[in-house]
Structure formats: structure tokens, C-alpha cells
């Protein structure tokens, strides 16, 4: 028996080693992108004269918190936007996105999603699932959707018809979310911005930028997006930020989102940063490197599973616009086996057995492998999957490729032991 286990482990290690070799060029490419992104971060810190005095914050109201103000301007520069608001008071990416939507939209306005059904947690924000309590729908904001094409791409041909009615805002989701579709490149987002503005010049282009930050040379705000939002326990937190989110874009719109987060009249000028500014700054400093490592981990996941014959999205070495790697495992048992193996290879809670469970904001039960230092962080190596057809695993994050290699070896071994072909 021991010999059999040893042979399987050896085979798993060989498969992962082959994936490392096969993705060497892609890994080198991702590594080469750290320098220009880091240069942008360093230029922003220097231009805004970040110093140790900014690490402390003002308590109470947080009025005049210089650290918060400097970080806002630093993030704006890094995100190539006029303004940004980086706040620990955003409890998640969903909250930052909701603040942007509620901050800008008014009763009677129309919101149009251009990338099909938005991310799961936004369904209740918009009011297309659940009780509708407190949703945009309850506030009289109408909603429409331009479905994706059969290939999962934006239906450029349908754009003119979809924008026939006056529309206050279009919603573009950069990352695939929990759907089997290619993520949008920043160039495609730029093209969409151009088309939308040509049809309706006053329409606000909002981009859900989750998981996309620093993956490409430009952010959506550099190519025409008016407002973007995301989470700090994803890319920009660099695995260091303890919580939080950001909005960035045109100053007037950022302030509208802040008025929703805090209160009209306070807007972006209140909210302590709990003496945690150093972690936000340090996280941003590390983010280019962490994003590159996460991309390399994704390449490895893609290579290992595509080698086994599973459909993966994107393919190893293909252009990437976010850090997500989707693997169509096609079977709930395989999904759970892989998540269990990833969990066992995690630094925190390795002894836990991930079981599918309901999550606030999500329609389907989710199985999650996330033994991360920051709870729920997906910039650390993690994987999750809604328990629904076609049983796709979404892997993301990773502070070093070695961690993905270890986790993948364990997953292959577990699959083999469960009788699957590896
Ligand atoms: C992660 C994510 C969000 C927000 O999720 P939170 O868990 O609330 O931070 C929104 N949209 C997309 C596409 C995402 O990937």
C-alpha cells in the first residue's frame, strides 16, 4: 500500500513539475510586469510624499486624517484616476460597488449591465433576487441586461438597441465572476466606453474591477471608465490589508459614492483608518509582486488541469485580465476533493474540512478552500466554487508559486486516491 501511495505521490509531483516547465515563459512574462507596476506605486508614494507620520490616524470622526488623504491620492495615481477613496469601512467589494451604485443612481434612473448577469452578490443589490429589501429596485431604479453572446463575449451588435432608452449608468464586470466566460481585457473595456459615450454621452460607465487591479498596464479608469470599485482583500491589498475596499474615478462620482458610505455632507472627509494606514500602504507596495505570483499560480492550475483533459479558462499562457483561473471539473465530488486538498495545504485551518455552505449574498451553496491569514482573502491562494452545474472551480491568489505547487500535488494525489484518472 505504501508503495502505491508513494508511486502516486511521485506521479503527482512529476505532473506539477511538467506544468512548471510548460509555463516557464508565461511565468517570466508575469514576473517582468512587476517592475513597471511597482514603479507606478513608488512614483505615487514619492509624489504624495508618503512618510511614517501617515501611518497613524485620527480617531473618532477621522476628520483631517492625513494618512487617509495621502492614501486616497496615492491610490488615485496608481489606478490612473482623478480621485479615489480607500476605506476600511467598506466591508467588502460588494459594499464598495453598492456604494457606487446607490451613490450615483437616483429614482427613475436606468441601470444597464453590459456583461450579462452581474456577480452573484450584486443580484440582491440590484433587486433581481431575494426579498428586494433595500435594493436599487426598491428605490425605483430600473434595470436591464445585455446578455453575453453564446461565446461569453459582450454583444457589441446589440449595444445600440440596449441603449435605445435613456440610461444613467452602464455596469461592466471585468472579471468572469462565477461564470464560464472570458474576462474582459482593459482594451475591450475602452472600446465599450467609446461606444457607450458615442450613443449616450451623459451615461456613467461603471466597472466592477474586482480581481483585475494591476494585471494589465492600464486600469479601466485610464481608458474611459468614469468609476470603478473593488476589494482590498483581493489584488490591491497585497495580502496585507486587513479589510476594506475602494472606489476610484471622476472626483464628483467618487464623492457621491462616499456620501452613500458615510452621509451627505460628510462624504469622503470622515472615517478613521484605525492606525492601519501602514498596512494599506504596505499592501499596495507588495501588490504588484503578489498579483504576479497569483498569475503564476493560475498558470500552474491551468496547466495541470488542462493536461489532465479538463476545460480551463483561460488557457495556460493566454492573455489575462484578472487573476482568476476557472477549471471545469464537471462533478461535485471532484470539486470537493480538490477543495479539501487545497485546504489541507493551507497555512491556516489546514485541519478543516471544507463543506458546501450557504453564504450571505450568494444564491448557491459555496464550497471554499481558503485557509488564509486574512479571513476570506482571495489574494492568498484559495479556491471556491458554487455547487451548481457545470461544477467549475475558481482558483485565485497565491503569495508564491511554491504554494500552488504543493497544493496541486496534494490535489492530484487526492484525485488519484479517489479513483480518478490523473
Ligand atoms: C469578488 C467579487 C466581487 C465582490 O465580492 P466581495 O466578496 O464582496 O468582495 C464583485 N464582483 C466580482 C466580479 C468579484 O469577483
Short mmCIF file of C-alpha atoms and ligand atoms in Angstrom, two decimals:
data_model
loop_
_atom_site.label_atom_id
_atom_site.label_comp_id
_atom_site.label_asym_id
_atom_site.label_seq_id
_atom_site.Cartn_x
_atom_site.Cartn_y
_atom_site.Cartn_z
CA UNK A 1 0.00 0.00 0.00
CA UNK A 2 2.77 2.41 0.99
CA UNK A 3 4.44 1.72 -2.35
CA UNK A 4 1.25 2.55 -4.23
CA UNK A 5 0.81 5.83 -2.32
CA UNK A 6 4.44 6.69 -2.94
CA UNK A 7 4.13 5.99 -6.64
CA UNK A 8 1.01 8.17 -6.87
CA UNK A 9 2.74 10.99 -4.99
CA UNK A 10 5.73 10.74 -7.31
CA UNK A 11 3.47 10.89 -10.34
CA UNK A 12 1.67 13.93 -8.93
CA UNK A 13 4.99 15.69 -8.34
CA UNK A 14 6.09 14.87 -11.89
CA UNK A 15 2.88 16.29 -13.33
CA UNK A 16 3.28 19.54 -11.39
CA UNK A 17 6.95 19.75 -12.36
CA UNK A 18 5.92 19.36 -16.00
CA UNK A 19 3.41 22.20 -15.56
CA UNK A 20 6.13 24.40 -14.06
CA UNK A 21 8.31 23.73 -17.10
CA UNK A 22 5.46 24.26 -19.54
CA UNK A 23 4.52 27.62 -18.01
CA UNK A 24 8.05 28.97 -17.61
CA UNK A 25 7.66 31.54 -20.38
CA UNK A 26 4.32 32.76 -19.02
CA UNK A 27 5.80 32.97 -15.53
CA UNK A 28 8.72 35.00 -16.84
CA UNK A 29 6.29 37.34 -18.55
CA UNK A 30 4.26 37.89 -15.37
CA UNK A 31 7.45 38.46 -13.38
CA UNK A 32 8.61 41.04 -15.90
CA UNK A 33 5.46 43.06 -15.26
CA UNK A 34 6.25 43.58 -11.58
CA UNK A 35 8.81 46.29 -12.28
CA UNK A 36 6.62 48.70 -14.27
CA UNK A 37 3.68 48.27 -11.85
CA UNK A 38 5.93 48.73 -8.81
CA UNK A 39 7.47 51.79 -10.44
CA UNK A 40 3.98 53.28 -10.68
CA UNK A 41 3.34 52.57 -7.00
CA UNK A 42 6.68 54.05 -5.95
CA UNK A 43 6.14 57.14 -8.09
CA UNK A 44 2.76 57.63 -6.41
CA UNK A 45 4.25 57.30 -2.91
CA UNK A 46 7.04 59.75 -3.80
CA UNK A 47 4.74 62.29 -5.44
CA UNK A 48 2.44 62.27 -2.42
CA UNK A 49 5.39 62.31 -0.01
CA UNK A 50 4.31 59.28 2.00
CA UNK A 51 6.08 59.25 5.38
CA UNK A 52 5.88 57.35 8.65
CA UNK A 53 3.77 60.21 10.05
CA UNK A 54 0.95 58.99 7.81
CA UNK A 55 0.76 55.55 9.43
CA UNK A 56 -1.10 56.83 12.48
CA UNK A 57 -4.64 58.05 12.07
CA UNK A 58 -7.11 60.37 13.74
CA UNK A 59 -9.63 58.61 15.99
CA UNK A 60 -13.34 59.40 16.29
CA UNK A 61 -14.72 61.22 13.25
CA UNK A 62 -11.46 60.86 11.43
CA UNK A 63 -11.67 64.42 10.14
CA UNK A 64 -8.46 65.61 8.54
CA UNK A 65 -6.82 62.18 8.68
CA UNK A 66 -3.70 62.95 6.67
CA UNK A 67 -2.80 59.30 6.21
CA UNK A 68 -6.20 58.58 4.70
CA UNK A 69 -5.96 61.62 2.44
CA UNK A 70 -2.48 60.71 1.20
CA UNK A 71 -3.55 57.12 0.56
CA UNK A 72 -6.58 58.29 -1.41
CA UNK A 73 -4.31 60.31 -3.68
CA UNK A 74 -1.76 57.50 -3.95
CA UNK A 75 -4.45 55.02 -4.99
CA UNK A 76 -5.85 57.53 -7.49
CA UNK A 77 -2.43 57.78 -9.14
CA UNK A 78 -1.90 54.02 -9.19
CA UNK A 79 -5.39 53.49 -10.62
CA UNK A 80 -4.87 56.26 -13.19
CA UNK A 81 -7.96 58.06 -11.91
CA UNK A 82 -8.77 61.62 -10.93
CA UNK A 83 -9.71 60.60 -7.38
CA UNK A 84 -10.06 57.56 -5.15
CA UNK A 85 -11.49 56.69 -1.75
CA UNK A 86 -9.84 53.81 0.07
CA UNK A 87 -11.79 52.85 3.16
CA UNK A 88 -11.64 50.17 5.84
CA UNK A 89 -15.33 51.00 6.35
CA UNK A 90 -16.12 49.23 3.07
CA UNK A 91 -16.76 45.75 4.44
CA UNK A 92 -16.18 44.07 1.07
CA UNK A 93 -16.03 44.60 -2.67
CA UNK A 94 -19.80 44.18 -2.85
CA UNK A 95 -20.20 47.03 -0.36
CA UNK A 96 -17.89 49.33 -2.35
CA UNK A 97 -19.79 48.52 -5.55
CA UNK A 98 -23.14 49.03 -3.81
CA UNK A 99 -21.97 52.43 -2.51
CA UNK A 100 -21.00 53.41 -6.05
CA UNK A 101 -24.37 52.31 -7.48
CA UNK A 102 -26.53 53.83 -4.74
CA UNK A 103 -24.33 56.93 -4.62
CA UNK A 104 -24.74 57.76 -8.30
CA UNK A 105 -28.18 56.41 -9.27
CA UNK A 106 -31.41 58.25 -8.46
CA UNK A 107 -35.09 57.17 -8.56
CA UNK A 108 -36.24 56.77 -12.14
CA UNK A 109 -32.72 56.17 -13.45
CA UNK A 110 -31.95 53.17 -15.62
CA UNK A 111 -29.02 50.84 -14.97
CA UNK A 112 -27.87 48.59 -17.82
CA UNK A 113 -25.47 45.67 -17.32
CA UNK A 114 -23.35 45.14 -20.44
CA UNK A 115 -21.69 41.89 -19.38
CA UNK A 116 -24.75 39.74 -18.81
CA UNK A 117 -25.86 38.73 -15.34
CA UNK A 118 -23.68 40.56 -12.77
CA UNK A 119 -21.74 38.87 -9.98
CA UNK A 120 -23.90 36.81 -7.59
CA UNK A 121 -23.83 39.24 -4.66
CA UNK A 122 -24.98 42.13 -6.85
CA UNK A 123 -28.28 40.41 -7.64
CA UNK A 124 -29.68 41.36 -4.25
CA UNK A 125 -28.15 44.85 -4.50
CA UNK A 126 -29.92 45.42 -7.81
CA UNK A 127 -33.07 43.64 -6.63
CA UNK A 128 -33.27 40.77 -9.13
CA UNK A 129 -33.07 38.08 -6.42
CA UNK A 130 -34.21 37.82 -2.84
CA UNK A 131 -36.71 39.95 -0.97
CA UNK A 132 -35.65 43.16 -2.68
CA UNK A 133 -35.31 44.88 0.68
CA UNK A 134 -33.17 48.00 0.37
CA UNK A 135 -32.32 47.16 -3.23
CA UNK A 136 -31.95 49.58 -6.14
CA UNK A 137 -35.31 48.28 -7.41
CA UNK A 138 -36.98 49.32 -4.16
CA UNK A 139 -35.59 52.82 -4.72
CA UNK A 140 -37.17 52.96 -8.18
CA UNK A 141 -34.09 52.30 -10.28
CA UNK A 142 -34.89 50.21 -13.31
CA UNK A 143 -32.54 47.54 -14.50
CA UNK A 144 -31.83 45.87 -17.83
CA UNK A 145 -29.22 43.47 -19.05
CA UNK A 146 -27.43 42.96 -22.36
CA UNK A 147 -26.89 39.20 -22.47
CA UNK A 148 -23.47 37.89 -23.42
CA UNK A 149 -23.10 36.09 -26.75
CA UNK A 150 -23.00 32.29 -26.85
CA UNK A 151 -19.21 32.54 -26.69
CA UNK A 152 -19.47 34.57 -23.48
CA UNK A 153 -18.46 37.86 -25.07
CA UNK A 154 -20.03 41.31 -24.99
CA UNK A 155 -22.73 41.64 -27.65
CA UNK A 156 -21.37 44.74 -29.41
CA UNK A 157 -24.04 44.37 -32.11
CA UNK A 158 -26.80 44.57 -29.52
CA UNK A 159 -25.38 47.67 -27.83
CA UNK A 160 -27.28 50.27 -29.81
CA UNK A 161 -30.67 48.64 -29.14
CA UNK A 162 -29.85 48.09 -25.48
CA UNK A 163 -29.03 51.79 -25.17
CA UNK A 164 -32.15 52.97 -27.03
CA UNK A 165 -33.64 54.14 -23.71
CA UNK A 166 -32.05 56.91 -21.66
CA UNK A 167 -29.58 55.18 -19.36
CA UNK A 168 -27.85 56.77 -16.39
CA UNK A 169 -25.26 54.07 -15.90
CA UNK A 170 -23.82 51.01 -17.57
CA UNK A 171 -22.25 48.28 -15.45
CA UNK A 172 -19.30 46.38 -16.85
CA UNK A 173 -17.86 43.43 -14.97
CA UNK A 174 -14.20 42.96 -15.84
CA UNK A 175 -13.69 39.55 -14.23
CA UNK A 176 -15.66 36.43 -15.07
CA UNK A 177 -17.11 36.05 -11.57
CA UNK A 178 -18.67 32.62 -11.07
CA UNK A 179 -19.48 32.25 -14.75
CA UNK A 180 -17.78 30.37 -17.52
CA UNK A 181 -16.72 33.23 -19.75
CA UNK A 182 -13.53 35.01 -20.70
CA UNK A 183 -12.73 38.04 -18.58
CA UNK A 184 -12.76 41.39 -20.33
CA UNK A 185 -9.46 42.98 -21.29
CA UNK A 186 -8.93 46.65 -20.50
CA UNK A 187 -8.72 47.30 -24.25
CA UNK A 188 -12.21 45.82 -24.69
CA UNK A 189 -13.47 47.93 -21.80
CA UNK A 190 -12.00 51.00 -23.53
CA UNK A 191 -13.81 50.11 -26.74
CA UNK A 192 -17.07 49.69 -24.83
CA UNK A 193 -16.61 53.08 -23.11
CA UNK A 194 -16.14 54.69 -26.51
CA UNK A 195 -19.28 53.07 -27.95
CA UNK A 196 -21.41 53.88 -24.91
CA UNK A 197 -20.30 57.54 -24.88
CA UNK A 198 -20.99 57.84 -28.61
CA UNK A 199 -24.56 56.59 -28.06
CA UNK A 200 -25.22 58.38 -24.74
CA UNK A 201 -22.59 60.95 -23.80
CA UNK A 202 -24.00 61.53 -20.30
CA UNK A 203 -24.09 57.86 -19.33
CA UNK A 204 -21.76 56.90 -16.45
CA UNK A 205 -19.58 53.90 -17.22
CA UNK A 206 -19.04 51.92 -14.03
CA UNK A 207 -16.64 48.97 -13.92
CA UNK A 208 -16.64 46.22 -11.29
CA UNK A 209 -12.83 45.98 -11.21
CA UNK A 210 -12.58 43.09 -8.71
CA UNK A 211 -9.58 40.81 -9.33
CA UNK A 212 -8.36 42.93 -12.25
CA UNK A 213 -6.20 45.51 -10.49
CA UNK A 214 -2.57 45.67 -11.67
CA UNK A 215 -2.93 42.69 -14.00
CA UNK A 216 -2.67 44.88 -17.08
CA UNK A 217 -0.65 48.04 -17.70
CA UNK A 218 -3.78 50.18 -17.64
CA UNK A 219 -6.81 50.23 -15.41
CA UNK A 220 -10.31 50.84 -16.84
CA UNK A 221 -10.11 54.43 -15.50
CA UNK A 222 -7.28 55.07 -17.97
CA UNK A 223 -9.46 54.11 -20.96
CA UNK A 224 -12.69 55.96 -20.31
CA UNK A 225 -14.40 54.32 -17.31
CA UNK A 226 -15.95 57.00 -15.08
CA UNK A 227 -15.97 54.98 -11.87
CA UNK A 228 -14.51 51.67 -10.69
CA UNK A 229 -14.67 49.76 -7.41
CA UNK A 230 -13.07 46.75 -5.78
CA UNK A 231 -11.99 44.96 -2.63
CA UNK A 232 -8.78 45.33 -0.63
CA UNK A 233 -8.69 41.66 0.31
CA UNK A 234 -8.16 40.98 -3.35
CA UNK A 235 -5.37 42.38 -5.56
CA UNK A 236 -4.66 45.85 -4.17
CA UNK A 237 -4.37 44.79 -0.54
CA UNK A 238 -1.27 42.79 -1.39
CA UNK A 239 -2.37 40.12 1.17
CA UNK A 240 -1.65 42.66 3.93
CA UNK A 241 -4.74 44.91 4.09
CA UNK A 242 -6.97 43.54 6.88
CA UNK A 243 -10.25 44.56 5.21
CA UNK A 244 -11.69 47.34 3.07
CA UNK A 245 -12.47 48.45 -0.42
CA UNK A 246 -12.02 51.34 -2.81
CA UNK A 247 -13.80 53.41 -5.38
CA UNK A 248 -11.90 55.45 -7.97
CA UNK A 249 -12.70 57.59 -10.95
CA UNK A 250 -14.07 61.07 -11.60
CA UNK A 251 -13.85 63.09 -8.37
CA UNK A 252 -17.51 64.05 -8.39
CA UNK A 253 -18.63 60.40 -8.66
CA UNK A 254 -16.17 59.19 -6.03
CA UNK A 255 -17.63 61.79 -3.66
CA UNK A 256 -21.16 60.60 -4.46
CA UNK A 257 -20.16 57.05 -3.52
CA UNK A 258 -18.60 58.37 -0.29
CA UNK A 259 -21.82 60.22 0.54
CA UNK A 260 -23.54 56.87 0.42
CA UNK A 261 -20.83 55.16 2.51
CA UNK A 262 -20.89 57.84 5.22
CA UNK A 263 -23.55 60.54 4.97
CA UNK A 264 -24.34 63.52 2.75
CA UNK A 265 -22.22 66.40 3.98
CA UNK A 266 -19.52 64.09 5.32
CA UNK A 267 -18.71 62.18 2.15
CA UNK A 268 -15.05 61.31 1.87
CA UNK A 269 -13.96 63.55 4.74
CA UNK A 270 -14.80 61.24 7.61
CA UNK A 271 -13.88 57.76 8.77
CA UNK A 272 -10.86 56.82 10.84
CA UNK A 273 -8.34 54.36 9.48
CA UNK A 274 -7.78 52.80 12.92
CA UNK A 275 -4.00 53.38 12.75
CA UNK A 276 -3.87 50.82 9.94
CA UNK A 277 -2.64 53.10 7.17
CA UNK A 278 0.73 51.38 7.15
CA UNK A 279 -0.91 48.08 6.25
CA UNK A 280 -2.79 49.69 3.36
CA UNK A 281 0.37 51.36 2.07
CA UNK A 282 2.50 48.27 2.55
CA UNK A 283 -0.14 46.11 0.91
CA UNK A 284 -0.18 48.38 -2.10
CA UNK A 285 3.63 48.26 -2.22
CA UNK A 286 3.54 44.44 -2.25
CA UNK A 287 0.55 44.20 -4.60
CA UNK A 288 2.44 44.18 -7.93
CA UNK A 289 4.52 41.23 -6.75
CA UNK A 290 1.56 39.39 -5.20
CA UNK A 291 -0.50 39.86 -8.34
CA UNK A 292 2.34 38.45 -10.45
CA UNK A 293 2.68 35.42 -8.15
CA UNK A 294 -1.08 34.92 -8.20
CA UNK A 295 -1.00 34.95 -12.00
CA UNK A 296 1.79 32.38 -11.99
CA UNK A 297 -0.22 30.19 -9.60
CA UNK A 298 -3.15 30.49 -12.01
CA UNK A 299 -0.93 29.41 -14.91
CA UNK A 300 0.07 26.33 -12.93
CA UNK A 301 -3.52 25.42 -12.07
CA UNK A 302 -4.44 25.89 -15.74
CA UNK A 303 -1.55 23.79 -16.99
CA UNK A 304 -2.06 20.91 -14.55
CA UNK A 305 -5.78 20.55 -15.16
CA UNK A 306 -5.76 21.16 -18.90
CA UNK A 307 -3.06 18.49 -19.11
CA UNK A 308 -5.50 16.11 -17.40
CA UNK A 309 -8.08 16.91 -20.07
CA UNK A 310 -10.28 19.36 -18.16
CA UNK A 311 -11.54 22.52 -19.83
CA UNK A 312 -9.82 25.53 -18.29
CA UNK A 313 -10.40 29.24 -18.71
CA UNK A 314 -8.15 30.99 -19.59
CA UNK A 315 -5.73 28.56 -21.23
CA UNK A 316 -2.15 28.45 -19.94
CA UNK A 317 -0.14 31.30 -21.45
CA UNK A 318 -3.21 33.12 -22.81
CA UNK A 319 -3.55 36.88 -22.15
CA UNK A 320 -5.04 37.56 -18.71
CA UNK A 321 -7.07 40.46 -17.40
CA UNK A 322 -7.65 39.12 -13.89
CA UNK A 323 -6.12 36.58 -11.50
CA UNK A 324 -8.95 34.03 -11.73
CA UNK A 325 -8.41 30.53 -13.07
CA UNK A 326 -11.53 28.54 -13.84
CA UNK A 327 -11.42 24.74 -14.15
CA UNK A 328 -14.47 22.83 -15.27
CA UNK A 329 -14.34 19.76 -13.04
CA UNK A 330 -17.85 18.78 -14.07
CA UNK A 331 -18.66 16.85 -10.92
CA UNK A 332 -19.41 17.90 -7.31
CA UNK A 333 -17.30 15.12 -5.80
CA UNK A 334 -14.20 16.12 -7.76
CA UNK A 335 -14.83 19.72 -6.75
CA UNK A 336 -14.92 18.80 -3.09
CA UNK A 337 -11.85 16.56 -3.41
CA UNK A 338 -9.77 19.36 -4.89
CA UNK A 339 -11.02 21.96 -2.38
CA UNK A 340 -10.28 19.59 0.51
CA UNK A 341 -6.72 19.06 -0.77
CA UNK A 342 -6.15 22.80 -1.23
CA UNK A 343 -7.49 23.44 2.28
CA UNK A 344 -5.14 20.82 3.73
CA UNK A 345 -2.25 22.65 2.04
CA UNK A 346 -3.26 26.00 3.58
CA UNK A 347 -1.28 27.76 6.32
CA UNK A 348 -4.36 28.40 8.48
CA UNK A 349 -7.05 25.85 9.29
CA UNK A 350 -5.38 23.01 7.40
CA UNK A 351 -7.27 20.62 9.68
CA UNK A 352 -10.65 21.91 8.49
CA UNK A 353 -12.79 20.03 6.02
CA UNK A 354 -14.46 22.45 3.62
CA UNK A 355 -18.13 21.61 3.21
CA UNK A 356 -20.59 23.34 0.90
CA UNK A 357 -22.47 26.01 2.84
CA UNK A 358 -24.74 28.96 2.17
CA UNK A 359 -23.01 32.36 2.11
CA UNK A 360 -24.69 35.73 2.69
CA UNK A 361 -25.32 37.33 -0.69
CA UNK A 362 -24.96 34.15 -2.76
CA UNK A 363 -27.77 32.10 -4.29
CA UNK A 364 -25.97 28.74 -4.46
CA UNK A 365 -24.17 26.95 -1.68
CA UNK A 366 -20.42 27.54 -1.95
CA UNK A 367 -17.53 25.24 -1.23
CA UNK A 368 -14.39 27.19 -0.37
CA UNK A 369 -10.81 26.30 0.26
CA UNK A 370 -9.39 29.32 1.96
CA UNK A 371 -7.01 28.75 4.82
CA UNK A 372 -5.84 32.35 4.64
CA UNK A 373 -4.39 34.74 7.22
CA UNK A 374 -6.92 37.42 6.27
CA UNK A 375 -10.27 35.67 6.55
CA UNK A 376 -11.87 35.27 3.14
CA UNK A 377 -8.88 36.80 1.39
CA UNK A 378 -8.60 35.72 -2.19
CA UNK A 379 -5.22 37.32 -2.82
CA UNK A 380 -3.85 34.44 -0.78
CA UNK A 381 -4.01 31.05 -2.52
CA UNK A 382 -7.61 29.89 -2.42
CA UNK A 383 -10.32 28.25 -4.47
CA UNK A 384 -14.05 28.27 -4.38
CA UNK A 385 -16.99 27.04 -6.34
CA UNK A 386 -20.74 27.45 -6.32
CA UNK A 387 -22.27 23.99 -6.06
CA UNK A 388 -24.08 24.07 -9.38
CA UNK A 389 -23.67 22.86 -12.94
CA UNK A 390 -21.16 22.68 -14.59
CA UNK A 391 -19.21 22.42 -11.32
CA UNK A 392 -16.47 24.90 -12.09
CA UNK A 393 -13.64 25.50 -9.65
CA UNK A 394 -12.39 29.09 -9.43
CA UNK A 395 -8.84 29.31 -8.10
CA UNK A 396 -7.07 32.55 -7.38
CA UNK A 397 -4.36 34.25 -5.39
CA UNK A 398 -1.10 32.98 -4.01
CA UNK A 399 1.88 34.69 -2.45
CA UNK A 400 4.34 32.30 -4.04
CA UNK A 401 4.13 29.73 -6.81
CA UNK A 402 5.61 27.11 -4.47
CA UNK A 403 2.36 27.15 -2.50
CA UNK A 404 0.31 26.37 -5.62
CA UNK A 405 2.75 23.60 -6.50
CA UNK A 406 2.31 21.96 -3.10
CA UNK A 407 -1.48 22.35 -3.23
CA UNK A 408 -1.66 20.95 -6.76
CA UNK A 409 0.44 17.91 -5.86
CA UNK A 410 -1.95 17.21 -2.99
CA UNK A 411 -4.98 17.66 -5.20
CA UNK A 412 -3.64 15.25 -7.83
CA UNK A 413 -2.84 12.70 -5.18
CA UNK A 414 -6.31 13.04 -3.65
CA UNK A 415 -7.96 12.69 -7.05
CA UNK A 416 -5.90 9.58 -7.80
CA UNK A 417 -6.74 8.09 -4.41
CA UNK A 418 -10.42 8.75 -5.10
CA UNK A 419 -10.06 6.69 -8.27
CA UNK A 420 -9.92 9.49 -10.84
CA UNK A 421 -7.57 9.34 -13.77
CA UNK A 422 -4.55 11.57 -13.18
C1 LIG B 1 -15.18 39.29 -5.53
C2 LIG B 1 -16.05 39.98 -6.48
C3 LIG B 1 -16.98 40.96 -6.08
C4 LIG B 1 -17.15 41.38 -4.65
O1 LIG B 1 -17.07 40.37 -3.76
P1 LIG B 1 -16.78 40.59 -2.21
O2 LIG B 1 -16.59 39.20 -1.73
O3 LIG B 1 -17.96 41.26 -1.67
O4 LIG B 1 -15.56 41.42 -2.07
C5 LIG B 1 -17.73 41.57 -7.04
N1 LIG B 1 -17.59 41.26 -8.33
C6 LIG B 1 -16.73 40.34 -8.76
C7 LIG B 1 -16.62 40.04 -10.21
C8 LIG B 1 -15.93 39.67 -7.85
O5 LIG B 1 -15.05 38.76 -8.28
#
